[in-house]
Short mmCIF file of C-alpha atoms in Angstrom, two decimals:
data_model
loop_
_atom_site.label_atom_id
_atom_site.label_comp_id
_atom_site.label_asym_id
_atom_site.label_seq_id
_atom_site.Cartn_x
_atom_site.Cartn_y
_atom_site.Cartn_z
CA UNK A 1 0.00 0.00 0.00
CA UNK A 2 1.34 3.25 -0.68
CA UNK A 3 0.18 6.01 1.82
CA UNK A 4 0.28 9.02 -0.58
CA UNK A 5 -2.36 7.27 -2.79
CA UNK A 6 -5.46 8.35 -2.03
CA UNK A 7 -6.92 5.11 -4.14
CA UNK A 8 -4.93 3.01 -2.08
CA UNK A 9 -6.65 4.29 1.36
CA UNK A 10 -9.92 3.92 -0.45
CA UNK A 11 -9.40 0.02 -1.54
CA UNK A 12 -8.37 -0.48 2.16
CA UNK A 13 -11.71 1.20 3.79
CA UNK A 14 -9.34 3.80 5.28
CA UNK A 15 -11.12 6.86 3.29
CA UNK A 16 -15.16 6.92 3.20
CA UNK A 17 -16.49 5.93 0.25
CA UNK A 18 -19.79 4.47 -1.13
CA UNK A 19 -18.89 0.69 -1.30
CA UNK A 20 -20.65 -1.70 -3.44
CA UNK A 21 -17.78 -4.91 -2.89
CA UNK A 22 -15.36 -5.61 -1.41
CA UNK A 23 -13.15 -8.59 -0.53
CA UNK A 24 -9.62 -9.97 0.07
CA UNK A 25 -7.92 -8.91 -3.38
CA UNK A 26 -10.17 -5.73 -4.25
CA UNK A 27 -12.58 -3.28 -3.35
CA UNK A 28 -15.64 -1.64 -5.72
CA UNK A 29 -16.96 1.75 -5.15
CA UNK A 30 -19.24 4.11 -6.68
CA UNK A 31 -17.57 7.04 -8.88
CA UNK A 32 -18.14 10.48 -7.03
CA UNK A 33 -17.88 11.70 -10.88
CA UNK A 34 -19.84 9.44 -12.42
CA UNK A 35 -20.80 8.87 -16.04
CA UNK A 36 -24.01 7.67 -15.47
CA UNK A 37 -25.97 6.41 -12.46
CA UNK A 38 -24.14 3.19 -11.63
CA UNK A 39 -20.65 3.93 -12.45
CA UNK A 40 -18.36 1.71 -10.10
CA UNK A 41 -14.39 1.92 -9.98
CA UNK A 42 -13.03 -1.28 -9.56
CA UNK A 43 -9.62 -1.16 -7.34
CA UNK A 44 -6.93 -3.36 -6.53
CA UNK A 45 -6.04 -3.04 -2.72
CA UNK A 46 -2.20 -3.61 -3.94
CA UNK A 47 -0.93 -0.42 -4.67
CA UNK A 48 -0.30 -0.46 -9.07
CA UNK A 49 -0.27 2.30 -11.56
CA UNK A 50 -0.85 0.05 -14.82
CA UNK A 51 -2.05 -3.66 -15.28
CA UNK A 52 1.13 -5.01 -16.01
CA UNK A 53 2.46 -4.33 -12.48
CA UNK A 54 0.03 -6.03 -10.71
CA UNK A 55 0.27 -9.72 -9.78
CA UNK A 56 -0.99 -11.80 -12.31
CA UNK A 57 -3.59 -13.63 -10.07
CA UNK A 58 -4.72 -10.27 -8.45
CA UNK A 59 -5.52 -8.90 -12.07
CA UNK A 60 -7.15 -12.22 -12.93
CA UNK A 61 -9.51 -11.93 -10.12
CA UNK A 62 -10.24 -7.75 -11.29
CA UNK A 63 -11.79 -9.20 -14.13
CA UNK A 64 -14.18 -12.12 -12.21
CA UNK A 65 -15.22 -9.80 -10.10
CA UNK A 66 -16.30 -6.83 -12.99
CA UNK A 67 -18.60 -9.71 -14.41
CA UNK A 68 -20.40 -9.87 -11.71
CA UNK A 69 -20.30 -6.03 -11.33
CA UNK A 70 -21.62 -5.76 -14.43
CA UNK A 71 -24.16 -7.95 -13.78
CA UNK A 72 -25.55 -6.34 -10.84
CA UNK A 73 -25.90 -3.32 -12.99
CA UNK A 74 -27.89 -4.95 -15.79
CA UNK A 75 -30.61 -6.08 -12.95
CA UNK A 76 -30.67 -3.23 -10.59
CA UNK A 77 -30.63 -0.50 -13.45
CA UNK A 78 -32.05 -3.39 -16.79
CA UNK A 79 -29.49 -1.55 -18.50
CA UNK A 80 -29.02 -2.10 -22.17
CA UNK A 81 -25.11 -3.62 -21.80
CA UNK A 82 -22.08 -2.01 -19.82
CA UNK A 83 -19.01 -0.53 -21.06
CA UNK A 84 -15.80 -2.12 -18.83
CA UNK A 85 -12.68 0.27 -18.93
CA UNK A 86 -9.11 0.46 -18.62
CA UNK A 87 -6.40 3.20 -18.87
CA UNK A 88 -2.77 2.60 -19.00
CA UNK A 89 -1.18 6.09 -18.89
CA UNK A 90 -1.75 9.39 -19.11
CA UNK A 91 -2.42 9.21 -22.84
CA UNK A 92 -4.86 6.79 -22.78
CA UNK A 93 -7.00 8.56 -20.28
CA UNK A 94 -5.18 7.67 -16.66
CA UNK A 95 -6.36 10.79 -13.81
CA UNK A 96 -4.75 8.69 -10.79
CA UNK A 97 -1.76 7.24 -10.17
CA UNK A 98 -3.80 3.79 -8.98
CA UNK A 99 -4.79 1.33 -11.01
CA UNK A 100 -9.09 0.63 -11.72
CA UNK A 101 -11.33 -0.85 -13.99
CA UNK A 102 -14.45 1.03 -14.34
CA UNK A 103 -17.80 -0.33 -14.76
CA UNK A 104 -20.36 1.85 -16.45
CA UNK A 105 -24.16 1.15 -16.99
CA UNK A 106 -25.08 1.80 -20.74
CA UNK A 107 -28.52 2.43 -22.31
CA UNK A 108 -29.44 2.67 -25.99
CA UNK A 109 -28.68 6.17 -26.92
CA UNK A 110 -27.52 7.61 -23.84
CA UNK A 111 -24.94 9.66 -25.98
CA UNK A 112 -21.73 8.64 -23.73
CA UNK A 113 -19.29 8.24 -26.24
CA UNK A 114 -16.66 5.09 -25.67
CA UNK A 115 -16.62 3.78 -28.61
CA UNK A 116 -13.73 2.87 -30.79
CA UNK A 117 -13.03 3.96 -33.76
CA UNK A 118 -12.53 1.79 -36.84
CA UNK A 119 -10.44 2.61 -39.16
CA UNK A 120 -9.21 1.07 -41.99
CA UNK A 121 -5.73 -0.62 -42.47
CA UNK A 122 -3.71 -2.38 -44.82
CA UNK A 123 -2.79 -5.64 -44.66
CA UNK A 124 0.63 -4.87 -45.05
CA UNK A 125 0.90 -2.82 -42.11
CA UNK A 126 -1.22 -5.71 -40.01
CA UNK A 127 1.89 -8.13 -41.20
CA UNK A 128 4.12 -5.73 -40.28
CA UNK A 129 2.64 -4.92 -36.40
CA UNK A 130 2.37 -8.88 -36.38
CA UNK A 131 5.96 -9.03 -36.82
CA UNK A 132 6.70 -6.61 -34.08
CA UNK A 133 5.09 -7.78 -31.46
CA UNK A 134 6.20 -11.96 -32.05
CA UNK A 135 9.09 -11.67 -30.64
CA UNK A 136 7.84 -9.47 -27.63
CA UNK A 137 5.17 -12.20 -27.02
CA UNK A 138 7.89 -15.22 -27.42
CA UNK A 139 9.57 -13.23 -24.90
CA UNK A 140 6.89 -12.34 -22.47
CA UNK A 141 5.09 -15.55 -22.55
CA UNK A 142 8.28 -17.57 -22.71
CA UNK A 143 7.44 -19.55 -26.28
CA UNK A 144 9.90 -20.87 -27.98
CA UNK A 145 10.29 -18.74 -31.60
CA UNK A 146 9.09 -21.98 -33.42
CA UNK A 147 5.85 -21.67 -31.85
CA UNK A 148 4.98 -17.98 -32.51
CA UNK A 149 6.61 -18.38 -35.68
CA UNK A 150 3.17 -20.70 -37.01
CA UNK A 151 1.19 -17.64 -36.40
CA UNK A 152 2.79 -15.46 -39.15
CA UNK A 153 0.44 -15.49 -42.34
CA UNK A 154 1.08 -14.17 -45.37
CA UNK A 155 -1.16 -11.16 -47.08
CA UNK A 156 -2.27 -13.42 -49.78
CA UNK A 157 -3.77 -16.18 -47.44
CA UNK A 158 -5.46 -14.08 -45.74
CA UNK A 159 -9.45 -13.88 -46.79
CA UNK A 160 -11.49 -10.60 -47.18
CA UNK A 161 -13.01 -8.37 -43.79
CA UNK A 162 -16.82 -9.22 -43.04
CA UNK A 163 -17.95 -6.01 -44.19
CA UNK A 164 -20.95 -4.23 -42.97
CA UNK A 165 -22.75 -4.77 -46.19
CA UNK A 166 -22.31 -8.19 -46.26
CA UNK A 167 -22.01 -8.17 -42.33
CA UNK A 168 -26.08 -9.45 -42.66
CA UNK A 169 -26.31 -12.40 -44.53
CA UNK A 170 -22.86 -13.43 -42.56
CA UNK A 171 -24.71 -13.60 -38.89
CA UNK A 172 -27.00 -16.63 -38.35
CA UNK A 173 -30.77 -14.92 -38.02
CA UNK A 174 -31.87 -15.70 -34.34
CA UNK A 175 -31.05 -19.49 -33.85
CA UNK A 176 -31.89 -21.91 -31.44
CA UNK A 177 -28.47 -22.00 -30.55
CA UNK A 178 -28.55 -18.36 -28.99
CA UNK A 179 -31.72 -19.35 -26.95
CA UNK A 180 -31.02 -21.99 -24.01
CA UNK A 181 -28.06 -20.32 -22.43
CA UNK A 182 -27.83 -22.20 -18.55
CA UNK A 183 -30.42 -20.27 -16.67
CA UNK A 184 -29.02 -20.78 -13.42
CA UNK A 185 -31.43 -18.69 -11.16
CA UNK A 186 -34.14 -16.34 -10.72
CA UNK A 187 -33.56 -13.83 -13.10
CA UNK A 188 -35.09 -10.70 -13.97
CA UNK A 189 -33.18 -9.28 -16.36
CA UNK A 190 -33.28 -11.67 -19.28
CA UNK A 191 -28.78 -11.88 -20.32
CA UNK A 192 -30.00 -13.73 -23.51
CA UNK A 193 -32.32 -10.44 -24.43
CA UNK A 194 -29.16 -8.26 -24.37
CA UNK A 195 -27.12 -10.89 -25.68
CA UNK A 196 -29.66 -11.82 -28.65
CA UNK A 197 -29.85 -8.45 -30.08
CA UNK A 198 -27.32 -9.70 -32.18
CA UNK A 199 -29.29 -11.09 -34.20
CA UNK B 1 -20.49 -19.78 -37.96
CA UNK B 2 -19.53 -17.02 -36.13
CA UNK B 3 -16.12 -15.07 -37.72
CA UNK B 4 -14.14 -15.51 -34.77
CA UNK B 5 -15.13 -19.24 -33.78
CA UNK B 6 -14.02 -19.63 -37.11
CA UNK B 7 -10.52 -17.82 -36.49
CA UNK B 8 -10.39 -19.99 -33.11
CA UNK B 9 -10.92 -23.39 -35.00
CA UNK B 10 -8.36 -22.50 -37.65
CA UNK B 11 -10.46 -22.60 -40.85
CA UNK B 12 -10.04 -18.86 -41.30
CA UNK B 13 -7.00 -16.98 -41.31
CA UNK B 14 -6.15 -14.09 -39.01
CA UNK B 15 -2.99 -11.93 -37.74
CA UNK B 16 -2.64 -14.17 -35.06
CA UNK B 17 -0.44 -12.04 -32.13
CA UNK B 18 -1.13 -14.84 -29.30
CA UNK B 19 -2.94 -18.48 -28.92
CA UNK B 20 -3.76 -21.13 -26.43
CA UNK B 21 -5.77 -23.75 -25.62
CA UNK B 22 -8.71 -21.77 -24.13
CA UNK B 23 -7.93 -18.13 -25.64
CA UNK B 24 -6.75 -16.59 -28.77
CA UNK B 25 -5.35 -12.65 -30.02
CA UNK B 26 -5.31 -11.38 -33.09
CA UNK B 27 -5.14 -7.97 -34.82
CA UNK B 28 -7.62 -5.94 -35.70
CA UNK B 29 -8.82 -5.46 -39.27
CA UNK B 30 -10.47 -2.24 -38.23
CA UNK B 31 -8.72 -0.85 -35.47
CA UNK B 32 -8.48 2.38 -33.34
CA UNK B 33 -5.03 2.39 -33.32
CA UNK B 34 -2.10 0.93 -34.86
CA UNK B 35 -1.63 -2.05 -33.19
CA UNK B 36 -5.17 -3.06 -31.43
CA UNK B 37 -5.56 -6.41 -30.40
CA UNK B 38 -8.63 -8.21 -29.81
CA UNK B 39 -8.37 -11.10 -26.99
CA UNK B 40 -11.40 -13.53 -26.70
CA UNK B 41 -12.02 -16.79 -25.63
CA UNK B 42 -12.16 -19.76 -28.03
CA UNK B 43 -15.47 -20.58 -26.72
CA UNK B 44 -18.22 -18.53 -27.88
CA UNK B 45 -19.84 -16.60 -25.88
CA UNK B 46 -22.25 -13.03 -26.35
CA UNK B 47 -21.79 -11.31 -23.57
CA UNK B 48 -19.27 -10.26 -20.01
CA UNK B 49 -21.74 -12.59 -17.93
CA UNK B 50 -21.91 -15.67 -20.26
CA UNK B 51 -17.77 -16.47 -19.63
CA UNK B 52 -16.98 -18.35 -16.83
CA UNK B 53 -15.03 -16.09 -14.50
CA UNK B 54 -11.85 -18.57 -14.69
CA UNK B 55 -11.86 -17.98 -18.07
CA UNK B 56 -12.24 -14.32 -17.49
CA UNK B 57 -9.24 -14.82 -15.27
CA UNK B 58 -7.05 -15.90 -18.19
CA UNK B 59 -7.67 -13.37 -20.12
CA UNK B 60 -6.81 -10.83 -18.14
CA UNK B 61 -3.22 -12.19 -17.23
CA UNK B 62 -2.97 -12.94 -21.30
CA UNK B 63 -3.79 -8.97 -22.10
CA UNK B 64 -1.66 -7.45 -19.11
CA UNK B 65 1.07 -9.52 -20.68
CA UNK B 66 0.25 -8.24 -24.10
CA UNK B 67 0.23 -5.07 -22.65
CA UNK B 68 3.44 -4.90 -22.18
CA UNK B 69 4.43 -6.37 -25.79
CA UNK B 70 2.46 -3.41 -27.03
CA UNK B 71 4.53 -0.93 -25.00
CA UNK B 72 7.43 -2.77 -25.70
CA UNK B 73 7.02 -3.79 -29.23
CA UNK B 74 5.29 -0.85 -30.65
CA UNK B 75 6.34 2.02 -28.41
CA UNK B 76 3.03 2.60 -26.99
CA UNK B 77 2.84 5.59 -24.45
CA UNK B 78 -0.12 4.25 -22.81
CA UNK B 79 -3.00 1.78 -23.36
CA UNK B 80 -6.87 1.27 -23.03
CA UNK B 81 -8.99 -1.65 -22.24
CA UNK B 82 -12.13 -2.00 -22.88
CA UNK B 83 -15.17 -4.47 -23.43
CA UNK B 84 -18.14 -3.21 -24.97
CA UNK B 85 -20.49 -5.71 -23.21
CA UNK B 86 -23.57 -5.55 -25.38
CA UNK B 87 -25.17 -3.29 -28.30
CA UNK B 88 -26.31 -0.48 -26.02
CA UNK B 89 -22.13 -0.07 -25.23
CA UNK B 90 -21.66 -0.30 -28.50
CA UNK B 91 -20.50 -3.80 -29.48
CA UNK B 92 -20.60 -4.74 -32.59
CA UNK B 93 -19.35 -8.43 -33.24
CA UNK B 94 -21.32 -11.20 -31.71
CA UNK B 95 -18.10 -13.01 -29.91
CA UNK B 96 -16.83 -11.53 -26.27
CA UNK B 97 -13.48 -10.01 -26.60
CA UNK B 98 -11.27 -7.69 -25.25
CA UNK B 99 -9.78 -4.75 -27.31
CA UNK B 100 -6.49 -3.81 -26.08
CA UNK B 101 -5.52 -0.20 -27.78
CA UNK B 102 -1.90 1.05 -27.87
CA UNK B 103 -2.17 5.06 -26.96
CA UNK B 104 -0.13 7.92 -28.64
CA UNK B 105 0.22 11.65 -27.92
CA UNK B 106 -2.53 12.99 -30.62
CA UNK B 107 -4.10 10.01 -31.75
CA UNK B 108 -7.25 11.15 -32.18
CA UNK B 109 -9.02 8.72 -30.39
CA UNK B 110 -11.50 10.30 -27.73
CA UNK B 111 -12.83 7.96 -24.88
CA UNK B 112 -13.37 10.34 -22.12
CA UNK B 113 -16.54 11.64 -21.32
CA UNK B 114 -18.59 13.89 -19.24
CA UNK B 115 -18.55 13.37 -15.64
CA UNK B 116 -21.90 14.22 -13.82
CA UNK B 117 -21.70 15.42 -10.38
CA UNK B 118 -23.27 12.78 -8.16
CA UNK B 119 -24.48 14.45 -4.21
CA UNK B 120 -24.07 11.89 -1.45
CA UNK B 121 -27.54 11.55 -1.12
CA UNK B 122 -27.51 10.42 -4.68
CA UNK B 123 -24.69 7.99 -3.90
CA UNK B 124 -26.03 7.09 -1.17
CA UNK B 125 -29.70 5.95 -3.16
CA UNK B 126 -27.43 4.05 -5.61
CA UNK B 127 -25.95 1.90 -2.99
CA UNK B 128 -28.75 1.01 -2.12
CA UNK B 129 -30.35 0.02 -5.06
CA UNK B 130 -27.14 -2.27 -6.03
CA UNK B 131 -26.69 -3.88 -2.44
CA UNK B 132 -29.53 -6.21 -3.18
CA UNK B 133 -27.70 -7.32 -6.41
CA UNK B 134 -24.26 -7.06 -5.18
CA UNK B 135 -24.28 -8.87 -1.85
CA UNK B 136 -24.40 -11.88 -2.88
CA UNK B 137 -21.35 -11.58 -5.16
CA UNK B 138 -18.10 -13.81 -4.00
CA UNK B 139 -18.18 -17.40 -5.29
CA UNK B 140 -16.31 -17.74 -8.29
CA UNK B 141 -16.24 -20.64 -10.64
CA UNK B 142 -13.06 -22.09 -10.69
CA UNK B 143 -12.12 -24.53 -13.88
CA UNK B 144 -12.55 -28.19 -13.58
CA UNK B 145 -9.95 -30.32 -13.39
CA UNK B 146 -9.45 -32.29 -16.82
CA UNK B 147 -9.08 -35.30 -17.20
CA UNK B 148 -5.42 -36.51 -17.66
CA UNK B 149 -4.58 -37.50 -20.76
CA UNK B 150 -1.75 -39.77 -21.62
CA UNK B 151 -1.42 -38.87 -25.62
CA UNK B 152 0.43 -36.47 -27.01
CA UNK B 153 -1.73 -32.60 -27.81
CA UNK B 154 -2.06 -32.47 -31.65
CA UNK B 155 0.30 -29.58 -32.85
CA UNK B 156 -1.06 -27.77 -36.02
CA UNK B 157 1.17 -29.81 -38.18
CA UNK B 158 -0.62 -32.98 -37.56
CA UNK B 159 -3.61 -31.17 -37.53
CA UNK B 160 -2.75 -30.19 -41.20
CA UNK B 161 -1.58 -33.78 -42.08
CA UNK B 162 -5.11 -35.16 -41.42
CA UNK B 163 -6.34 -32.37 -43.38
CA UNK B 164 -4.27 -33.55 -46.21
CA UNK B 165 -5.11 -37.50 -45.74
CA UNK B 166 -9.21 -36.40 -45.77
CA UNK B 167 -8.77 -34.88 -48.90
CA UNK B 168 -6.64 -37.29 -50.73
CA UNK B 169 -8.86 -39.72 -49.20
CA UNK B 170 -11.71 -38.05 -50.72
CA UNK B 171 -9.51 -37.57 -54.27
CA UNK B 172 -9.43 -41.32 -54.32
CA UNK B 173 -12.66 -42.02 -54.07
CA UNK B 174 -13.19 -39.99 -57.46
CA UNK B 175 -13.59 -43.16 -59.91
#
């Protein structure tokens, strides 16, 4: 724990805050600032600026723990999905020097923003990102060259985007397959409604 | 079949950046930045709550360690996370995944957006109204043990070797 981070006394209990979880790994409490009605920050009590510095299991556990999160907004709030972000850095959107995931209820229209872009690239520039980051990955995962070296493809293989015109006739129409998802409990917010609009 | 099960069971191609038994990256062929990666789960799934949370687990560790490859590998200055769980947050393919985006100064891309001011009596009414839903929260699903299995995994190559001996099997059969 660091003692100047004011995150860091949060996760622990030591500063008042509105607390929606909390457990042996993390805490969850409601945004003072929020984006919408709902919006939880989702903090580690080990003190970490960015993802990669925190313990592997800890940041395993961050994302278990948003599910359910997320879930508790879709029933209390039946909102329409969730958005579940991360920033790494200042440029990416970081305010505090502690590490959180935030969880934010999201509604048809509700004009928030958060979506990515999508631009358009060329598949010689995809080959060419591909080939920087193998040998990072052989490093950081600790595979052997051989093994990272199967994933290279060339341009030619490589078959045609799914593009929004022909996006439709691509997705199955609403199958059985989409309908009998394991209903474990009482729910009242129907996961395979949200889940089905995909259809 | 859906376009990523697709990528995941190897009958169509992708810019593969990192692959396992349970989860899979590849690159983006519309991305936000230079360099976005998209980590999902072999399995299909829709939606956040559909994964099983050990699952979930994994693919956390896999993106905080390609994280770091971005940083390393493509001189990232920072990098965003995010899951657009469901249409309303503006999710567009029908598989779960993960978009990891490598940040530059001036890239353009805009995620922030307008904080509210929230009273504590406000707070206070939201607490509330999630405690019933968020009480509960604290088992998680841990993976099954598999079975052990005494042969040897298939590696691609074999996998492409059967390939092979279907279709000459099939060629064969031509009279």
């Amino acid at each position: 724990m660091d003692q100047n981070c004011i995150f860091c006394q949060i996760a622990q209990g030591k500063v008042a805050a509105k607390r929606v979880y909390d457990d042996e790994k993390c805490a969850a409490v409601l945004d003072i600032n929020p984006a919408a009605k709902g919006h939880m920050l989702l903090l580690p009590k080990t003190h970490a600026a960015v993802l990669p510095q925190l313990h592997p299991e800890e940041a395993g556990h961050l994302l278990a723990v948003a599910k359910s999160l997320s879930n508790a907004l879709l029933r209390a709030y039946k909102a329409g999905g969730t958005t579940i972000f991360l920033a790494n850095g200042a440029v990416a959107g970081q305010r505090a020097p502690h590490l959180m995931i935030h969880i934010i209820p999201r509604f048809e229209g509700d004009g928030l923003g958060l979506i990515l872009p999508k631009k358009g690239i060329a598949p010689d520039d995809l080959q060419k990102c591909q080939e920087l980051l193998l040998p990072k990955v052989s490093k950081a995962f600790g595979l052997s060259e051989d093994i990272v070296a199967k994933w290279k493809v060339t341009v030619e293989k490589m078959p045609p985007k799914i593009t929004e015109a022909n996006a439709e006739q691509k997705t199955p129409p609403a199958g059985p397959e989409a309908q009998p998802v394991q209903d474990n409990s009482k729910k009242e917010v129907d996961l395979d409604m949200i889940s089905r609009l995909f259809k | 079949m859906c376009e990523y099960c697709e990528i995941a069971e190897g009958g169509r191609g992708a810019f593969k950046i990192f692959e396992d038994d349970k989860v899979l990256a590849i690159l983006s062929q519309s991305p936000a930045s230079f360099g976005h990666v998209l980590v999902m789960p072999k399995s299909h799934h829709h939606i956040i709550e559909q994964v099983p949370d050990f699952l979930l687990s994994h693919l956390m560790i896999v993106s905080s360690k390609l994280m770091v490859c971005l940083f390393e590998g493509l001189n990232a200055d920072g990098t965003n996370l995010i899951i657009s769980n469901g249409i309303a947050a503006g999710q567009t393919e029908p598989h779960f995944m993960l978009s990891l985006v490598p940040r530059r100064e001036n890239d353009g891309i805009n995620l922030q957006w307008h904080p509210k001011q929230a009273s504590p009596e406000e707070l206070s009414t939201v607490e509330l109204e999630l405690s019933d839903f968020t009480r509960k929260i604290g088992e998680f699903e841990k993976e099954k043990p598999k079975p052990i299995v005494m042969d040897e995994e298939k590696t691609s190559d074999d996998m492409e070797s059967d390939d092979n001996s279907v279709r000459v099997r099939h060629l064969t059969r031509i009279p």
